[in-house]
XYZ file of C-alpha atoms in Angstrom:
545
model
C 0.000 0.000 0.000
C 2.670 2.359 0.584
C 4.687 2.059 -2.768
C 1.123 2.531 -4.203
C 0.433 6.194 -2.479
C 4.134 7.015 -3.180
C 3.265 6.280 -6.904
C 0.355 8.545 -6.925
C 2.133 11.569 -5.335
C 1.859 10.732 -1.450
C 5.377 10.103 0.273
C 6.230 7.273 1.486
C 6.291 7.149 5.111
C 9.157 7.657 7.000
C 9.455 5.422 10.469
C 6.924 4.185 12.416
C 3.255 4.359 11.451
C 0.628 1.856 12.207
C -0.823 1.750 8.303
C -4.287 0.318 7.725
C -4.088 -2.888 5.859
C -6.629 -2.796 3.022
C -7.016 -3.833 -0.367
C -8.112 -0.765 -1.650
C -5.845 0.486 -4.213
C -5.887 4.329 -5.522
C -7.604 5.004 -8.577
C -9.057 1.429 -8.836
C -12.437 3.014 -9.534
C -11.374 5.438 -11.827
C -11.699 5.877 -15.509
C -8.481 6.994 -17.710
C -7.976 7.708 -21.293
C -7.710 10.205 -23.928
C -10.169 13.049 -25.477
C -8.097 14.699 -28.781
C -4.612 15.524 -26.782
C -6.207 15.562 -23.331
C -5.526 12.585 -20.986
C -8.147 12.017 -17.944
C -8.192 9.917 -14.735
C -11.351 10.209 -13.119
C -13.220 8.464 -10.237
C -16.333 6.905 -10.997
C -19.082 7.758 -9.650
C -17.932 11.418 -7.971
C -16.248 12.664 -10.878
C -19.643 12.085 -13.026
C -21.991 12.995 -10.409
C -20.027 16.192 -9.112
C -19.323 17.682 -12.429
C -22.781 16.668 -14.132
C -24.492 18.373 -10.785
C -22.221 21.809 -11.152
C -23.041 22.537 -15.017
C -26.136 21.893 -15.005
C -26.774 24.211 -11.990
C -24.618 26.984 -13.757
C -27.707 25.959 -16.480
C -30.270 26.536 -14.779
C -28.956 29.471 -12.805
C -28.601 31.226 -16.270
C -31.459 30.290 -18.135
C -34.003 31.017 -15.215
C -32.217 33.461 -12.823
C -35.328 35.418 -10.818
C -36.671 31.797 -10.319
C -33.027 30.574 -8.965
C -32.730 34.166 -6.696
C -36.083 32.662 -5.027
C -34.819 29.076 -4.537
C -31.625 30.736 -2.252
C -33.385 33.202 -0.607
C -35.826 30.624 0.572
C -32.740 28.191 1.151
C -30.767 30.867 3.647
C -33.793 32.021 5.605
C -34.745 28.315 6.131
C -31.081 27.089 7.050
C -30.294 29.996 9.121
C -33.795 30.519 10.954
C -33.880 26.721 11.623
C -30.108 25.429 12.174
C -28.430 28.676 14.081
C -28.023 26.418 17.406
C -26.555 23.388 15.477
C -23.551 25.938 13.515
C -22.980 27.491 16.712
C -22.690 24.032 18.767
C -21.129 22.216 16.488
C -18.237 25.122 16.058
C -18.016 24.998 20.009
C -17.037 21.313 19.887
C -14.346 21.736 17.322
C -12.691 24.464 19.215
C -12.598 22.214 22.747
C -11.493 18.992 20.408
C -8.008 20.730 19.010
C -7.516 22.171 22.220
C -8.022 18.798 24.150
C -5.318 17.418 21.600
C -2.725 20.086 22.458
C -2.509 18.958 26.078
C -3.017 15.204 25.356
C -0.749 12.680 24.854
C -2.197 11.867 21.530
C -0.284 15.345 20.405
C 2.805 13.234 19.968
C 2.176 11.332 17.081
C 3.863 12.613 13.983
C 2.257 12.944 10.548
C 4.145 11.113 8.259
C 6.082 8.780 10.345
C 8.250 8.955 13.721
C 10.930 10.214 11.634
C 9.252 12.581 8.759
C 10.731 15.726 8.782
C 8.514 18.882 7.419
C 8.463 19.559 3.862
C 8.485 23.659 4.231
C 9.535 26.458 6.609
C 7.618 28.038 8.947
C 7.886 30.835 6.882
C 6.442 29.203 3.814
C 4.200 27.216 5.587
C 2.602 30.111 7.356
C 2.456 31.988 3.870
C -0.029 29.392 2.600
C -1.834 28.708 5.498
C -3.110 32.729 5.047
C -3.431 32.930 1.332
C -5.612 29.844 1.094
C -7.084 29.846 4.451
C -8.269 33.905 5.382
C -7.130 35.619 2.156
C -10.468 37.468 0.917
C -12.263 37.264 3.512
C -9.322 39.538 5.827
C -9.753 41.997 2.697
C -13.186 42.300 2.523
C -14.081 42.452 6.277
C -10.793 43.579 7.925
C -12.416 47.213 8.073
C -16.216 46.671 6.977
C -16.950 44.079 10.134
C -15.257 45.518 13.239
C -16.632 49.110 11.897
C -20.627 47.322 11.049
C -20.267 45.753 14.708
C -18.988 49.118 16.362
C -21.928 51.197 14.487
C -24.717 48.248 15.711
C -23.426 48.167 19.539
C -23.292 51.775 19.451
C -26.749 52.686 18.235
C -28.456 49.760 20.257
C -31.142 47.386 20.324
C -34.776 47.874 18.614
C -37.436 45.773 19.514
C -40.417 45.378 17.213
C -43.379 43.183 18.418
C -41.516 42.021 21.096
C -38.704 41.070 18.431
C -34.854 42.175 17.944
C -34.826 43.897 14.663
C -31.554 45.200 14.992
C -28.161 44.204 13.977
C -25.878 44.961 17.279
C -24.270 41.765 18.944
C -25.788 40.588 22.375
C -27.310 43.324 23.785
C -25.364 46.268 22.178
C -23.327 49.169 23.983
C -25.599 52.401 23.289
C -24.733 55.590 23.342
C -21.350 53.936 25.418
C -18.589 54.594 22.457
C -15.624 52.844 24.557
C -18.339 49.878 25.304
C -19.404 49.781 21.417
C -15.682 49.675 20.654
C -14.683 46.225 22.881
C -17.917 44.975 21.998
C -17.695 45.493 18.039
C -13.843 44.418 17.847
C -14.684 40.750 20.397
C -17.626 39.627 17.495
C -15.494 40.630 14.736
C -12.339 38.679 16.345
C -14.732 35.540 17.601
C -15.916 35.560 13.293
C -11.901 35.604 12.824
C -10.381 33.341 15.641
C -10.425 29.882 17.132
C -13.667 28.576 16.070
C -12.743 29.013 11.878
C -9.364 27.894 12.620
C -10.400 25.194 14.492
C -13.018 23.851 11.914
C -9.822 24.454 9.146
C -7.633 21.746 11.720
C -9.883 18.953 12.114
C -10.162 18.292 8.386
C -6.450 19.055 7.767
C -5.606 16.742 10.846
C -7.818 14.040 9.747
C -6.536 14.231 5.693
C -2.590 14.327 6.900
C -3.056 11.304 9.089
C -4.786 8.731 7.336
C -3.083 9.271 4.054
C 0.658 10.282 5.350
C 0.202 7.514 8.583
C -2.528 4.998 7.588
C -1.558 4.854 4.113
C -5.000 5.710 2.650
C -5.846 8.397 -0.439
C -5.506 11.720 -0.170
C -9.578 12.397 0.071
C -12.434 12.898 2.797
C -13.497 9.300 2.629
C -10.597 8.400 4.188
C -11.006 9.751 7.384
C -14.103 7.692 8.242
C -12.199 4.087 7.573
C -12.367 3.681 11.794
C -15.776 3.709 11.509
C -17.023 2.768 8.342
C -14.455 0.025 7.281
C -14.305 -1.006 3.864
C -17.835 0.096 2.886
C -15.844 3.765 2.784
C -15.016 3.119 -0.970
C -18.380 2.286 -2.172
C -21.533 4.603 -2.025
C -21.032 6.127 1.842
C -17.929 6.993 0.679
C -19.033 8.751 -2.525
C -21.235 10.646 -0.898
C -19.291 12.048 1.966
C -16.854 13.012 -1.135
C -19.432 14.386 -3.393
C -20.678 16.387 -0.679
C -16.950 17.618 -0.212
C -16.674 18.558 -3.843
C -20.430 20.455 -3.619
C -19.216 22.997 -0.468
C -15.402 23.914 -1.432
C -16.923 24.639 -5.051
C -19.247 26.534 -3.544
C -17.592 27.768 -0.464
C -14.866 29.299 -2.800
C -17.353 31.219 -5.546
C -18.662 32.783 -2.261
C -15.117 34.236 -2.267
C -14.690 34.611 -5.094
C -17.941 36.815 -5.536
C -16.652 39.003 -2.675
C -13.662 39.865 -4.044
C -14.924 40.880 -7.013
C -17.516 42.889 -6.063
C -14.397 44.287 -3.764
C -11.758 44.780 -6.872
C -14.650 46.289 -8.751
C -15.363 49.478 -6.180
C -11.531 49.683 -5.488
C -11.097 50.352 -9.513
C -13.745 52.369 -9.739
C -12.605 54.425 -6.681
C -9.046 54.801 -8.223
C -9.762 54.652 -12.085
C -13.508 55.132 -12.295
C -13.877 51.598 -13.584
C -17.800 51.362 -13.595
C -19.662 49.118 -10.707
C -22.052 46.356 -12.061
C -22.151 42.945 -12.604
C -20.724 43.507 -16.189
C -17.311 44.507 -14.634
C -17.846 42.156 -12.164
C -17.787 38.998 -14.924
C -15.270 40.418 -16.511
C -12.806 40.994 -13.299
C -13.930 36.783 -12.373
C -13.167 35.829 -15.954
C -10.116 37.702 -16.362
C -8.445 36.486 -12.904
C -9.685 33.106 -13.392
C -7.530 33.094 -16.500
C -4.797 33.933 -14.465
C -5.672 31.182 -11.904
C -5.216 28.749 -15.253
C -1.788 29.965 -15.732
C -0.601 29.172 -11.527
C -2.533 25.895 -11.809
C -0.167 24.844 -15.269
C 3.102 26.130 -13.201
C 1.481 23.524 -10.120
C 1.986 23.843 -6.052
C 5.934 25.200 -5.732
C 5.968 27.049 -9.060
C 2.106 29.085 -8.606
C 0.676 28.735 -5.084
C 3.387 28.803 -3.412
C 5.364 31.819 -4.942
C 1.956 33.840 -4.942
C 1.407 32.926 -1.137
C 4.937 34.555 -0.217
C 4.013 37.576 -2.651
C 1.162 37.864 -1.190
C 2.356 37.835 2.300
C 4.972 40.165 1.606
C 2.508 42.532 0.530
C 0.108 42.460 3.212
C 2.766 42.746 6.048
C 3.383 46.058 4.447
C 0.065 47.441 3.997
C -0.419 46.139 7.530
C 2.909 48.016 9.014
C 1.568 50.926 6.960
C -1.899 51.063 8.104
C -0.559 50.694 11.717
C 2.178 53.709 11.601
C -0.100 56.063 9.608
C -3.228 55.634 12.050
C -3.322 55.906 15.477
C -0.152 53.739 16.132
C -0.344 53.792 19.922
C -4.047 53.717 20.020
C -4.222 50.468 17.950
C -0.986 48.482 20.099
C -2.761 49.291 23.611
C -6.113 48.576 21.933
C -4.600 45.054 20.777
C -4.405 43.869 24.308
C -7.389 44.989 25.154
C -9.198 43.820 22.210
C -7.863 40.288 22.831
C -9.519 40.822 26.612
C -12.700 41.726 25.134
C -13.046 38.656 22.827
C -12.605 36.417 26.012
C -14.781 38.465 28.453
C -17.795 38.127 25.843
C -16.626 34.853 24.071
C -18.987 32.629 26.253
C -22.167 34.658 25.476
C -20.970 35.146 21.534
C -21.016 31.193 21.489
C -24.161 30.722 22.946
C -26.177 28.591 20.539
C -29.594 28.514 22.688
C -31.363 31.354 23.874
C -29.965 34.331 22.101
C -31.913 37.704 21.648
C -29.864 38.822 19.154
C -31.106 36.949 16.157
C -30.294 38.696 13.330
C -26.598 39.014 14.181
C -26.585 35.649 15.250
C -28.297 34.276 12.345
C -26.618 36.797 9.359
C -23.698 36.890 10.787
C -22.215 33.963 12.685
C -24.352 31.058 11.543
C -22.973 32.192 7.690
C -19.363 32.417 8.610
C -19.591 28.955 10.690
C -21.186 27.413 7.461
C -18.841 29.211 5.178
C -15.642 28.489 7.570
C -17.268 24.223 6.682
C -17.685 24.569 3.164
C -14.173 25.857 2.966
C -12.729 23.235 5.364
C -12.148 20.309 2.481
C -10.388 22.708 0.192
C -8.471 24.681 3.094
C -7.998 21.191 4.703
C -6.651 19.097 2.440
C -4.431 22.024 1.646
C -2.987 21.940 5.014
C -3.093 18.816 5.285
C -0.711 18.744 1.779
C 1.633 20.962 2.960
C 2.143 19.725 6.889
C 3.901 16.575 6.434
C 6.629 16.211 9.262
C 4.872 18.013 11.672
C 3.654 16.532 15.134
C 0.017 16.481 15.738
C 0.688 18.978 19.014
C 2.782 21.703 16.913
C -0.031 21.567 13.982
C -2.973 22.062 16.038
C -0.673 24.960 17.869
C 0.224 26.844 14.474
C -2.845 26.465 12.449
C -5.036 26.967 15.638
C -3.532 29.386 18.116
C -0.848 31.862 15.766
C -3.374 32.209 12.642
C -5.825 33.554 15.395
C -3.715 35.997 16.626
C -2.639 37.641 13.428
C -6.025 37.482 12.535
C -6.859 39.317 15.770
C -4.122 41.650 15.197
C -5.425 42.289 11.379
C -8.589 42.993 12.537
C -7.294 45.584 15.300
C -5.207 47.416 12.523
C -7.659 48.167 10.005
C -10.602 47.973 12.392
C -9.257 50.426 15.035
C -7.944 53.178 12.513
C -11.072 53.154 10.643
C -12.925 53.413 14.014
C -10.680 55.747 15.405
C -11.191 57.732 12.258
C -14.795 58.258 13.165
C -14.236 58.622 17.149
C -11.363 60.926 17.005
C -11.444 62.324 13.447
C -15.204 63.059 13.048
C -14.503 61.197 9.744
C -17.667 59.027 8.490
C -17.069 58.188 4.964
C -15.534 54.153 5.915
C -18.732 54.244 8.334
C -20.802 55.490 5.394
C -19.542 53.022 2.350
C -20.989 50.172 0.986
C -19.059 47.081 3.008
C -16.890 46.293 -0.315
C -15.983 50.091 -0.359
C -14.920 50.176 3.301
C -11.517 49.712 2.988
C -11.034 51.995 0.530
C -12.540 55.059 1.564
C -10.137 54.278 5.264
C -7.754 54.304 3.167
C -8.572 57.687 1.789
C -8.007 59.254 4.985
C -4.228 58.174 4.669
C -1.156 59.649 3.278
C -0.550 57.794 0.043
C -4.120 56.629 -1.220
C -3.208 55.830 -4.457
C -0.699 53.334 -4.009
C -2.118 51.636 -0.737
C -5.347 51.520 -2.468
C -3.538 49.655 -5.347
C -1.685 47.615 -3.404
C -4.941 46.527 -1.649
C -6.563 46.045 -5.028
C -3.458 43.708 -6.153
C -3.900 41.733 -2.785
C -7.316 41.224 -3.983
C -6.497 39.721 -6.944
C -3.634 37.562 -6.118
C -5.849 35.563 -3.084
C -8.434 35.192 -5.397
C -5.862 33.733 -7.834
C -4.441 31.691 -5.138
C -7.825 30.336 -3.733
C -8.944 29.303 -7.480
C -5.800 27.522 -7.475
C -5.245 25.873 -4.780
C -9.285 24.895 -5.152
C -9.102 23.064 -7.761
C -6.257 21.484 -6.677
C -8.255 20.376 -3.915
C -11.360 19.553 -5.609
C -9.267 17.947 -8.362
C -7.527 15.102 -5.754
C -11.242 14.285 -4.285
C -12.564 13.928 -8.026
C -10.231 11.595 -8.976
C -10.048 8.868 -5.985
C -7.123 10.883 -4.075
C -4.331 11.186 -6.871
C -2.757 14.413 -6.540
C -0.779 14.056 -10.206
C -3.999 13.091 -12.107
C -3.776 15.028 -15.447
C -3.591 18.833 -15.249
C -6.919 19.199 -18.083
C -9.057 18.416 -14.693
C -7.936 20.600 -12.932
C -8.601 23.486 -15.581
C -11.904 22.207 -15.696
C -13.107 23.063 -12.127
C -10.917 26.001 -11.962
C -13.383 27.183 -14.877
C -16.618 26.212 -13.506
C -15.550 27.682 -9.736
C -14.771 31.256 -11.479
C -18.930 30.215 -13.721
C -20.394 29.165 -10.631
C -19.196 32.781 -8.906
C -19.832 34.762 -12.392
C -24.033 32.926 -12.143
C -24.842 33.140 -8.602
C -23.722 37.217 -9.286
C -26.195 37.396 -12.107
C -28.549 35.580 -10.507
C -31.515 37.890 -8.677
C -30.019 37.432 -5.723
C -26.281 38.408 -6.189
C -24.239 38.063 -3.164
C -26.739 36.978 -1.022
C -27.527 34.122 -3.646
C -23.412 33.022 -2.846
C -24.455 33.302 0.765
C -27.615 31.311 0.535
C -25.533 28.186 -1.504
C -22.588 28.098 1.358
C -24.663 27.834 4.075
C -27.092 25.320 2.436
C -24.042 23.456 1.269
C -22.136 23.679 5.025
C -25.093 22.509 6.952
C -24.357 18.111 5.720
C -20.876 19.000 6.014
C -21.330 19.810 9.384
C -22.143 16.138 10.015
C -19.508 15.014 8.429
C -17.259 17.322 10.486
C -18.397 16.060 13.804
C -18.349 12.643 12.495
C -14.226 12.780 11.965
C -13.747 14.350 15.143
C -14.352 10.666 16.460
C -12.684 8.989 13.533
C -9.421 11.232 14.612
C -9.559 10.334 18.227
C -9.044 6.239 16.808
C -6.621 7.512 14.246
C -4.600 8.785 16.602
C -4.826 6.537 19.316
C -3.502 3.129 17.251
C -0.548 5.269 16.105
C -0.332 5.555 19.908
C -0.105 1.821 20.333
């Protein structure tokens, strides 16, 4: 079994494991051949069902799109009305599970062997950790979500009929501007911290150990082997991978539709590029084309390169932002920000008995589901690039230091833009559009030209990256857990993630249509997630023996 995942791109392990002796081989299910020049090695029945399922949804969403806007409106009222308590829960369990393996024994165990050794820095391995795992998302909400949360708290709650119509978190801070500000900055760093990070660890830990250790493909079926035995390569198996496929595709054209809608209002702010859904398809199709070219270079020559550009770049924007706002403000406030996220962290989680409905509901119920639907792609991604690390240090780095730059992210661009509007008297960040928030804090800074740009650029290149390093992902689950099946497949779903983006945007719905599809798509992955947590616990414990 090991020679076999060595020949299809897994490394061999290196001392000690306790491998699970099967007679599964990979890619015995799939299908290989030719079309014209084109070679293909697909699994049968997820490849077929997957990609049959995606175009003709991209069909439909086109031909019919007011009926399609009605379809995910109805689907994100009726996940997020009904299932709230089970995102919130189930994100709660996750964050206690990693931190239960930090301080347990089990930590010990080493993926890839006793003796593996890890295949990247900490410096690159940190690199592509944030461009795969946070990249858009820190963009898009680094200024727009602490300032939103700040502007709720402070104005208050509003009770209609003996219902919370506002938006502020728990019971809001109004007319209390210090209050507002701890308040706003601990939901904005509890949407950024642990719990995300926590759902991204389980299904990296669970990938990296049962193919590096156990010897088993590189896919989400894998994982439940402890429980399922060998009926985890016929049809429960499919399924648990087809439903993998269904919420990174979709997870990531969430993304993707933010940060076009995001690169679209930076142009037009700088260049007067016009806003609409026209530009919009035409940014998506444009940097999906560049996605094409990273995913023909592969991992080392196009993720990985982008990831440390991209790094680069935001540690200077960062370092910017921080010396040309309110420097010392922001450093004490980091402290105290970090304070504020534990003092209300037990009534944020709270999945029972919550007043605050629509913040619960529109906000943290759609992160937790996104967070899910991007834990197979952002997982196995992990999981690909931590070889050689013990199961204590992983759950330590991709937990507990992704968290705290987060948290320090967040205080950056968060507290200048607030402080701009505390101290300043400045309103236009408060004012803007959430994709135009960053831009117009920006404004209020020396040098808006070129830090607008740059943030435009970092845009761009973690949309490139995620479209990437997506398909990649999606590509490995779609054919059986090869990760060198032919390059054409991977084209293929890094074309239909950048048409499933370009027809939820044209749909009647826009982004809330991308919203709708994540959550509705996170809520069986969920399952699935708490499912593994289990399956990890026996992983771990026979390398143990």
């Amino acid at each position: 079994m090991a020679d076999e995942s060595t020949n299809q791109g897994i490394p061999e392990p290196e001392g000690h494991v306790n491998a699970i002796d099967t007679e599964y081989e990979i890619g015995q299910d799939n299908i290989d051949g030719n079309v014209g020049p084109f070679g293909f090695d697909i699994h049968n029945p997820v490849f077929l069902i997957s990609g049959v399922a995606i175009v003709a949804f991209v069909f439909y969403t086109l031909a019919l799109p007011e009926q399609a806007g009605s379809v995910f409106t109805w689907l994100f009222n009726t996940v997020t009305k009904s299932f709230d308590w089970f995102f919130l829960g189930a994100a709660n369990i996750f964050v206690i599970f990693c931190l239960v393996l930090i301080v347990t024994p089990l930590g010990k165990v080493r993926l890839g062997g006793a003796e593996a050794t890890p295949d990247y820095t900490y410096i690159g391995w940190f690199a592509m950790l944030f461009a795969a795992g946070m990249g858009i998302g820190l963009m898009f909400y680094g200024v727009s979500e602490p300032l939103t949360h700040f502007s709720t708290s402070l104005g208050g709650t509003t009770v209609e009929n003996g219902v919370r119509t506002d938006w502020a978190p728990l019971g809001g801070a109004e007319g209390d501007e210090a209050a507002a500000i701890r308040l706003g900055m601990a939901a904005t760093i509890f949407h950024w911290g642990l719990h995300p990070w926590a759902i991204y660890a389980v299904v990296a830990l669970s990938l990296a150990l049962f193919s590096f250790n156990k010897g088993l493909p590189l896919t989400i079926r894998s994982a439940f082997y402890p429980i399922l035995g060998e009926k985890v390569w016929g049809w429960p198996g499919h399924i648990i991978d087809t439903l993998a496929v269904f919420a990174t595709l979709f997870g990531l054209a969430t993304s993707l539709g933010f940060g076009a809608t995001q690169a679209n209002a930076g142009l037009n702010e700088l260049f007067g590029v016009p806003i609409g859904s026209s530009t919009e398809v035409i940014l998506i199709s444009a940097i999906t084309a560049v996605a094409l070219i990273s995913v023909l270079r592969g991992l080392d020559g196009g993720v990985k390169i982008l990831s440390e550009i991209n790094m680069g770049l935001a540690f200077v924007l960062l370092l910017f932002t921080l010396l040309a706002g309110h420097t010392l403000a922001i450093l004490t406030g980091f402290g105290d920000y970090l304070l504020a996220y534990i003092e209300y962290l037990p009534a944020l989680s709270n999945p029972v008995g919550r007043e605050d409905v629509n913040f619960m509901q529109g906000w943290t119920s759609f992160y937790w589901a996104w967070w899910i639907s991007w834990s197979p792609f952002v997982g196995m991604f992990i999981a690909r690039v931590s070889r050689g690390r013990t199961v204590r240090e992983f759950v330590i780095c991709v937990l507990l230091i992704p968290s705290l730059v987060c948290v320090l992210w967040m205080s950056v661009f968060g507290g200048v833009a607030i402080q701009q509007v505390v101290q300043e008297g400045y309103t236009a960040a408060q004012e803007a559009s959430l994709e135009l928030k960053l831009f117009k804090m920006l404004d209020f800074l020396p040098l808006t030209g070129i830090t607008s740009l740059v943030g435009i650029v970092l845009v761009i290149v973690f949309f490139v990256t995620s479209s990437d390093s997506g398909s990649l992902v999606i590509d490995t689950i779609t054919a059986g857990g090869k990760v060198d099946a032919p390059v054409p497949q991977r084209v293929f779903w890094c074309v239909f993630e950048g048409a499933v983006a370009i027809v939820l945007l044209l749909s009647a719905g826009g982004l809330a249509s991308l919203q709708s599809m994540v959550i509705s798509t996170g809520l069986p992955f969920t399952i699935v997630l708490l499912i593994m947590c289990w399956a990890i616990v026996k992983g771990l414990a026979s390398e143990r023996r």
